[in-house]
Amino acid sequence: TMINGIGVVGWGVGGIEAEACMLGQPVSMLLPPVVGFKLTGKLPAGATATDLVLKVTEMLRKKGVVGKFVEYYGPGVKALSLADRATIANMAPEYGATVGFFPIDEASLDYLRMSNRPAELIALVEAYTKDQGLFLTAGAPDPVYTDTIELDLGDVVPALAGPKRPQDRIDLPDVKKNFHTVVPAENQRSVAVARNGSSFDVKDGSVVIAAITSCTNTSNPSVMLAAGLVAKKAVARGLKAKPWVKTSLAPGSKVATEYFEDAGLLPALEELGFHVVGYGCTTCIGNSGPLPEDVGGAVSSQKLTVAAVLSGNRNFEGRVNPLVRANYLASPPLVVAYAIAGRVDIDLTTEPIGVDPGGKDVFLADIWPTNEEVEATVKQSVRGEMFQRQYAEVFQGDANWRNMKVPTGDAYGWDGA
């Protein structure tokens, strides 16, 4: 679904439809209603593409777009990078639309250049889309839609979504209050866990999984590098992830690992426990594996309501881990923050995230990068040759495919070529 961020309209289909297409059979569908989502303004300081997509999901679920197409338009489109657009497009299953797509414009061509696509292909895309009237130009009249909805990007604030559904957005200061609706503060329980000669308390509200999981967010360099910058600043202040938190980093692309290394941010992430574990779907679909035995045993024996904070799209109860009942979607930098805090019943806007070795309180604002820092790091560290190195031969197949003996004759309708 991320392809819709670049103006390539596509959506998931069922097995029967896919097989019919492969066999050359027609698949009929009604022309869907198209809802126009007008974007104005620009994201304020501190707000990320993840915060934006959680706001969009909340709005479109309330609007009701099941069985419909959503097209994003308006002057705010220009204020979004291609990666930000792809983040929004990828959330279409969560906000219920068949597809959510963006028009093609200069940002689309810039993405093709940045990802090292051939110059002749970029020229063809530009010429074709302009000739067909598909290219968004300044001053073009707004399309006519079945219905419309509007958002000023300046109204977006840092947020999470949970504890069970992706459309249940919560402003960051209200996460503590949200969890207390699940387990009131006066009813919270705690159990001591011994490990390697020391002990710590696991309780209701403890974050036991903090995962930057392979999903749309982890294909967006701005939020990924923001997570690395938070980690670097946290490590510089002497902060650590809490011992009961299972951390993991699953980038959406091998290019992400390369630009982390180029920016010098991978050591700080690893210092906080965010080691690269793979590049496929992980925590979002329950592939994080079991909790550490001592933590899992404490949760199970005391029936604690513990939490996961993940940068995925889906957080339905039981999906992430059978022992974790409260699951919150968050941007990658906030995942790092909650790993350090170790609990969700905290207001990260007013309460300290931790204490440095000198005994001084450290607040989230102390380790949060500015938009300018993030943009400069993206510009410095994400380069076209990285895509060339990682994916130049992606369409050639591996050795097994290249060496496969293709049947000859017409038994399969092939000519053996």
CSV table of C-alpha atoms in Angstrom, one decimal, residues 18-341:
chain,number,residue,atom,x,y,z
A,18,ALA,CA,-5.6,-12.8,-7.7
A,19,GLU,CA,-5.9,-16.3,-9.3
A,20,ALA,CA,-8.5,-15.1,-11.7
A,21,CYS,CA,-6.2,-12.3,-12.9
A,22,MET,CA,-3.3,-14.7,-13.2
A,23,LEU,CA,-5.5,-17.0,-15.4
A,24,GLY,CA,-6.6,-14.1,-17.6
A,25,GLN,CA,-10.1,-13.9,-16.2
A,26,PRO,CA,-11.9,-10.6,-15.7
A,27,VAL,CA,-12.7,-9.3,-12.2
A,28,SER,CA,-15.6,-6.9,-12.1
A,29,MET,CA,-15.9,-4.1,-9.5
A,30,LEU,CA,-18.1,-1.1,-9.0
A,31,LEU,CA,-16.5,2.3,-9.4
A,32,PRO,CA,-15.9,3.3,-5.8
A,33,PRO,CA,-16.9,6.6,-4.3
A,34,VAL,CA,-13.8,8.8,-3.9
A,35,VAL,CA,-13.4,10.9,-0.8
A,36,GLY,CA,-11.1,13.9,-1.1
A,37,PHE,CA,-8.9,14.6,2.0
A,38,LYS,CA,-7.7,18.2,1.8
A,39,LEU,CA,-4.4,18.9,3.6
A,40,THR,CA,-3.4,22.4,4.5
A,41,GLY,CA,-0.5,24.0,6.5
A,42,LYS,CA,2.5,22.0,7.6
A,43,LEU,CA,3.5,19.8,10.6
A,44,PRO,CA,4.6,21.8,13.7
A,45,ALA,CA,7.8,21.2,15.5
A,46,GLY,CA,7.8,17.9,17.5
A,47,ALA,CA,5.2,16.2,15.4
A,48,THR,CA,6.1,13.3,13.2
A,49,ALA,CA,4.6,11.5,10.2
A,50,THR,CA,3.4,8.8,12.6
A,51,ASP,CA,1.5,11.4,14.6
A,52,LEU,CA,-0.1,12.6,11.4
A,53,VAL,CA,-1.1,9.2,10.3
A,54,LEU,CA,-2.7,8.4,13.6
A,55,LYS,CA,-4.7,11.6,13.3
A,56,VAL,CA,-5.8,10.7,9.7
A,57,THR,CA,-6.8,7.2,10.8
A,58,GLU,CA,-8.9,8.6,13.7
A,59,MET,CA,-10.6,11.1,11.4
A,60,LEU,CA,-11.3,8.7,8.5
A,61,ARG,CA,-12.7,6.0,10.9
A,62,LYS,CA,-15.1,8.5,12.2
A,63,LYS,CA,-16.0,9.6,8.6
A,64,GLY,CA,-16.5,6.1,7.4
A,65,VAL,CA,-14.6,5.2,4.2
A,66,VAL,CA,-15.0,1.4,4.0
A,67,GLY,CA,-15.3,0.4,0.3
A,68,LYS,CA,-14.2,3.9,-0.8
A,69,PHE,CA,-11.0,5.4,-2.3
A,70,VAL,CA,-9.4,8.4,-0.5
A,71,GLU,CA,-7.3,10.9,-2.4
A,72,TYR,CA,-5.2,13.4,-0.6
A,73,TYR,CA,-5.0,16.9,-2.1
A,74,GLY,CA,-4.6,20.5,-1.2
A,75,PRO,CA,-1.6,22.8,-0.5
A,76,GLY,CA,-0.5,20.7,2.5
A,77,VAL,CA,0.5,17.8,0.1
A,78,LYS,CA,3.5,19.9,-0.9
A,79,ALA,CA,4.6,20.1,2.7
A,80,LEU,CA,4.9,16.3,3.0
A,81,SER,CA,7.9,14.3,1.9
A,82,LEU,CA,7.3,11.2,-0.2
A,83,ALA,CA,8.1,9.0,2.8
A,84,ASP,CA,5.5,10.9,4.8
A,85,ARG,CA,2.9,10.3,2.1
A,86,ALA,CA,3.8,6.6,1.9
A,87,THR,CA,3.3,6.4,5.7
A,88,ILE,CA,-0.3,7.7,5.3
A,89,ALA,CA,-1.0,5.6,2.3
A,90,ASN,CA,0.1,2.4,4.0
A,91,MET,CA,-2.4,2.9,6.8
A,92,ALA,CA,-5.4,2.5,4.5
A,93,PRO,CA,-6.4,-0.9,5.9
A,94,GLU,CA,-6.5,0.7,9.4
A,95,TYR,CA,-8.7,3.6,8.4
A,96,GLY,CA,-10.9,1.3,6.3
A,97,ALA,CA,-10.5,2.6,2.8
A,98,THR,CA,-9.8,0.4,-0.2
A,99,VAL,CA,-6.9,2.7,-1.0
A,100,GLY,CA,-5.6,6.1,0.1
A,101,PHE,CA,-3.4,7.7,-2.6
A,102,PHE,CA,-1.5,10.9,-3.4
A,103,PRO,CA,-1.1,12.6,-6.8
A,104,ILE,CA,2.1,12.5,-8.7
A,105,ASP,CA,4.3,15.7,-8.5
A,106,GLU,CA,7.9,16.8,-8.2
A,107,ALA,CA,8.3,15.0,-4.9
A,108,SER,CA,7.5,11.8,-6.7
A,109,LEU,CA,10.2,12.5,-9.3
A,110,ASP,CA,12.6,13.5,-6.5
A,111,TYR,CA,12.0,10.1,-4.8
A,112,LEU,CA,12.8,8.3,-8.1
A,113,ARG,CA,16.1,10.3,-8.3
A,114,MET,CA,16.9,9.8,-4.6
A,115,SER,CA,16.4,6.0,-4.9
A,116,ASN,CA,18.7,5.9,-8.0
A,117,ARG,CA,16.1,5.0,-10.7
A,118,PRO,CA,17.4,5.4,-14.3
A,119,ALA,CA,17.2,8.9,-15.8
A,120,GLU,CA,15.2,7.7,-18.8
A,121,LEU,CA,12.6,6.1,-16.5
A,122,ILE,CA,12.2,9.3,-14.6
A,123,ALA,CA,11.8,11.3,-17.8
A,124,LEU,CA,9.2,8.8,-19.1
A,125,VAL,CA,7.2,9.1,-15.8
A,126,GLU,CA,7.2,12.9,-16.0
A,127,ALA,CA,6.3,13.1,-19.7
A,128,TYR,CA,3.5,10.4,-19.4
A,129,THR,CA,1.9,11.7,-16.3
A,130,LYS,CA,1.9,15.3,-17.5
A,131,ASP,CA,0.5,14.3,-20.9
A,132,GLN,CA,-2.3,12.3,-19.2
A,133,GLY,CA,-3.2,15.2,-16.8
A,134,LEU,CA,-2.1,13.2,-13.7
A,135,PHE,CA,0.7,15.5,-12.6
A,136,LEU,CA,-0.1,17.9,-9.8
A,137,THR,CA,0.9,21.4,-10.7
A,138,ALA,CA,0.6,24.7,-8.8
A,139,GLY,CA,-2.7,26.4,-9.3
A,140,ALA,CA,-4.5,23.4,-10.6
A,141,PRO,CA,-8.2,23.3,-9.7
A,142,ASP,CA,-9.3,20.9,-7.0
A,143,PRO,CA,-10.8,17.7,-8.3
A,144,VAL,CA,-14.4,17.0,-7.8
A,145,TYR,CA,-15.1,14.3,-5.1
A,146,THR,CA,-18.0,12.3,-3.8
A,147,ASP,CA,-17.3,13.8,-0.4
A,148,THR,CA,-14.5,15.8,1.3
A,149,ILE,CA,-12.8,16.1,4.7
A,150,GLU,CA,-10.1,18.5,5.7
A,151,LEU,CA,-7.1,18.7,8.1
A,152,ASP,CA,-4.7,21.5,9.0
A,153,LEU,CA,-1.3,19.8,9.5
A,154,GLY,CA,-0.5,22.4,12.0
A,155,ASP,CA,-3.1,20.8,14.4
A,156,VAL,CA,-1.2,17.5,14.6
A,157,VAL,CA,0.4,16.8,17.9
A,158,PRO,CA,2.6,13.9,19.3
A,159,ALA,CA,0.3,11.0,20.0
A,160,LEU,CA,-0.1,7.2,20.5
A,161,ALA,CA,-3.0,4.9,19.6
A,162,GLY,CA,-4.3,2.2,21.8
A,163,PRO,CA,-4.6,0.2,23.8
A,164,LYS,CA,-6.4,-2.1,21.4
A,165,ARG,CA,-7.2,-0.3,18.1
A,166,PRO,CA,-5.2,1.8,15.7
A,167,GLN,CA,-8.0,4.4,15.4
A,168,ASP,CA,-8.0,5.1,19.1
A,169,ARG,CA,-5.6,8.1,19.1
A,170,ILE,CA,-4.4,9.6,22.4
A,171,ASP,CA,-2.5,12.9,22.7
A,172,LEU,CA,0.8,12.2,24.4
A,173,PRO,CA,0.0,13.9,27.7
A,174,ASP,CA,-3.2,11.7,28.0
A,175,VAL,CA,-1.5,8.3,27.7
A,176,LYS,CA,-1.2,7.9,31.4
A,177,LYS,CA,-4.9,8.7,32.0
A,178,ASN,CA,-5.8,6.4,29.1
A,179,PHE,CA,-4.0,3.5,30.8
A,180,HIS,CA,-5.6,4.2,34.1
A,181,THR,CA,-9.0,3.7,32.4
A,182,VAL,CA,-7.8,0.1,31.8
A,183,VAL,CA,-6.2,-0.4,35.3
A,184,PRO,CA,-7.0,2.3,37.8
A,185,ALA,CA,-3.9,3.5,39.8
A,186,GLU,CA,-5.3,2.3,43.1
A,187,ASN,CA,-5.7,-1.3,41.7
A,188,GLN,CA,-2.3,-1.7,40.2
A,189,ARG,CA,-0.2,-4.6,41.4
A,190,SER,CA,3.6,-5.2,41.4
A,191,VAL,CA,5.9,-8.2,41.6
A,192,ALA,CA,9.6,-8.3,42.2
A,193,VAL,CA,11.7,-10.1,39.6
A,194,ALA,CA,15.3,-11.3,40.5
A,195,ARG,CA,17.9,-11.4,37.7
A,196,ASN,CA,21.7,-11.8,37.9
A,197,GLY,CA,21.9,-10.9,41.6
A,198,SER,CA,19.7,-7.8,41.4
A,199,SER,CA,16.0,-7.3,41.3
A,200,PHE,CA,13.4,-5.0,39.7
A,201,ASP,CA,9.6,-4.6,39.9
A,202,VAL,CA,7.2,-5.5,37.0
A,203,LYS,CA,3.8,-4.0,37.5
A,204,ASP,CA,0.6,-3.1,35.8
A,205,GLY,CA,1.6,-0.5,33.2
A,206,SER,CA,5.2,-1.7,32.7
A,207,VAL,CA,6.4,-1.6,29.1
A,208,VAL,CA,7.7,-5.1,28.4
A,209,ILE,CA,8.0,-4.8,24.6
A,210,ALA,CA,9.4,-1.7,22.8
A,211,ALA,CA,9.7,-2.5,19.2
A,212,ILE,CA,10.7,-0.4,16.1
A,213,THR,CA,9.0,-3.0,14.0
A,214,SER,CA,9.2,-3.5,10.2
A,215,CYS,CA,6.3,-1.5,8.9
A,216,THR,CA,5.6,1.8,7.1
A,217,ASN,CA,7.3,3.8,9.8
A,218,THR,CA,10.5,2.0,9.4
A,219,SER,CA,10.6,2.9,5.7
A,220,ASN,CA,10.5,6.6,6.6
A,221,PRO,CA,14.0,8.0,7.1
A,222,SER,CA,12.8,11.0,9.1
A,223,VAL,CA,11.2,9.1,11.9
A,224,MET,CA,13.9,6.4,11.9
A,225,LEU,CA,16.8,8.9,12.2
A,226,ALA,CA,14.8,10.8,14.8
A,227,ALA,CA,14.7,7.6,16.8
A,228,GLY,CA,18.5,7.3,16.4
A,229,LEU,CA,19.0,10.9,17.5
A,230,VAL,CA,16.8,10.3,20.6
A,231,ALA,CA,18.9,7.3,21.4
A,232,LYS,CA,22.2,9.2,20.9
A,233,LYS,CA,21.1,12.0,23.2
A,234,ALA,CA,19.8,9.6,25.8
A,235,VAL,CA,23.0,7.6,25.9
A,236,ALA,CA,25.0,10.8,26.2
A,237,ARG,CA,23.0,11.6,29.3
A,238,GLY,CA,23.7,8.1,30.7
A,239,LEU,CA,20.2,6.8,30.3
A,240,LYS,CA,19.4,3.1,29.7
A,241,ALA,CA,16.4,1.0,28.7
A,242,LYS,CA,14.7,-0.6,31.7
A,243,PRO,CA,15.8,-4.3,32.3
A,244,TRP,CA,12.2,-5.6,31.9
A,245,VAL,CA,11.8,-4.2,28.4
A,246,LYS,CA,12.3,-6.4,25.4
A,247,THR,CA,13.7,-4.1,22.7
A,248,SER,CA,14.1,-4.7,19.0
A,249,LEU,CA,14.8,-2.9,15.7
A,250,ALA,CA,13.5,-4.3,12.4
A,251,PRO,CA,14.0,-1.7,9.7
A,252,GLY,CA,11.8,-1.7,6.6
A,253,SER,CA,14.8,-1.8,4.4
A,254,LYS,CA,18.5,-2.7,4.4
A,255,VAL,CA,19.1,0.9,3.3
A,256,ALA,CA,17.9,1.9,6.8
A,257,THR,CA,20.7,0.0,8.5
A,258,GLU,CA,23.2,1.6,6.1
A,259,TYR,CA,22.0,5.2,6.8
A,260,PHE,CA,22.0,4.5,10.5
A,261,GLU,CA,25.6,3.4,10.3
A,262,ASP,CA,26.5,6.4,8.0
A,263,ALA,CA,24.9,8.8,10.6
A,264,GLY,CA,26.8,7.1,13.4
A,265,LEU,CA,23.5,6.3,15.3
A,266,LEU,CA,23.5,2.5,15.3
A,267,PRO,CA,25.9,2.2,18.4
A,268,ALA,CA,23.6,4.4,20.5
A,269,LEU,CA,20.5,2.3,19.5
A,270,GLU,CA,22.4,-0.9,20.3
A,271,GLU,CA,23.4,0.6,23.7
A,272,LEU,CA,19.7,0.9,24.5
A,273,GLY,CA,19.0,-2.7,23.2
A,274,PHE,CA,17.7,-1.8,19.8
A,275,HIS,CA,19.7,-4.3,17.8
A,276,VAL,CA,18.7,-5.1,14.2
A,277,VAL,CA,16.8,-8.3,14.3
A,278,GLY,CA,15.7,-8.6,10.7
A,279,TYR,CA,13.8,-6.9,7.9
A,280,GLY,CA,10.5,-8.6,7.7
A,281,CYS,CA,7.2,-8.2,9.7
A,282,THR,CA,8.1,-8.8,13.3
A,283,THR,CA,6.3,-7.5,16.4
A,284,CYS,CA,3.3,-6.1,14.6
A,285,ILE,CA,2.2,-9.7,13.7
A,286,GLY,CA,3.3,-11.4,16.9
A,287,ASN,CA,6.8,-12.4,15.7
A,288,SER,CA,8.7,-10.7,18.6
A,289,GLY,CA,9.0,-14.1,20.3
A,290,PRO,CA,8.3,-14.9,24.0
A,291,LEU,CA,9.0,-12.4,26.8
A,292,PRO,CA,12.0,-13.2,29.0
A,293,GLU,CA,11.1,-16.1,31.2
A,294,ASP,CA,11.3,-14.2,34.4
A,295,VAL,CA,9.2,-11.3,33.1
A,296,GLY,CA,6.7,-13.6,31.4
A,297,GLY,CA,6.4,-15.7,34.5
A,298,ALA,CA,5.7,-12.6,36.7
A,299,VAL,CA,3.1,-11.3,34.2
A,300,SER,CA,1.4,-14.7,34.0
A,301,SER,CA,1.4,-15.6,37.6
A,302,GLN,CA,0.1,-12.2,38.8
A,303,LYS,CA,-2.2,-11.6,35.8
A,304,LEU,CA,-0.6,-8.2,35.3
A,305,THR,CA,-1.7,-5.8,32.5
A,306,VAL,CA,1.5,-4.9,30.9
A,307,ALA,CA,2.1,-2.9,27.7
A,308,ALA,CA,3.9,-3.0,24.4
A,309,VAL,CA,4.8,0.2,22.5
A,310,LEU,CA,5.5,-0.4,18.8
A,311,SER,CA,5.9,1.5,15.6
A,312,GLY,CA,3.6,-0.8,13.6
A,313,ASN,CA,0.1,-0.3,12.2
A,314,ARG,CA,-1.9,-2.9,14.2
A,315,ASN,CA,-2.3,-3.4,17.9
A,316,PHE,CA,-5.3,-5.6,18.4
A,317,GLU,CA,-5.4,-7.5,21.8
A,318,GLY,CA,-3.5,-10.7,21.6
A,319,ARG,CA,-1.9,-9.9,18.3
A,320,VAL,CA,1.5,-8.6,19.6
A,321,ASN,CA,2.0,-11.1,22.4
A,322,PRO,CA,-0.5,-13.3,24.3
A,323,LEU,CA,0.7,-11.9,27.7
A,324,VAL,CA,0.5,-8.3,26.7
A,325,ARG,CA,-3.0,-6.8,26.9
A,326,ALA,CA,-2.3,-3.1,26.3
A,327,ASN,CA,-0.6,-2.3,23.0
A,328,TYR,CA,0.2,1.2,21.8
A,329,LEU,CA,1.2,2.4,18.4
A,330,ALA,CA,3.8,5.1,18.4
A,331,SER,CA,6.5,6.8,16.3
A,332,PRO,CA,10.0,5.2,16.4
A,333,PRO,CA,11.5,8.0,18.6
A,334,LEU,CA,8.6,7.5,21.1
A,335,VAL,CA,9.3,3.8,21.1
A,336,VAL,CA,12.8,4.6,22.3
A,337,ALA,CA,11.5,7.0,24.9
A,338,TYR,CA,9.1,4.4,26.4
A,339,ALA,CA,11.9,1.8,26.5
A,340,ILE,CA,13.8,4.2,28.7
A,341,ALA,CA,10.8,5.2,30.8
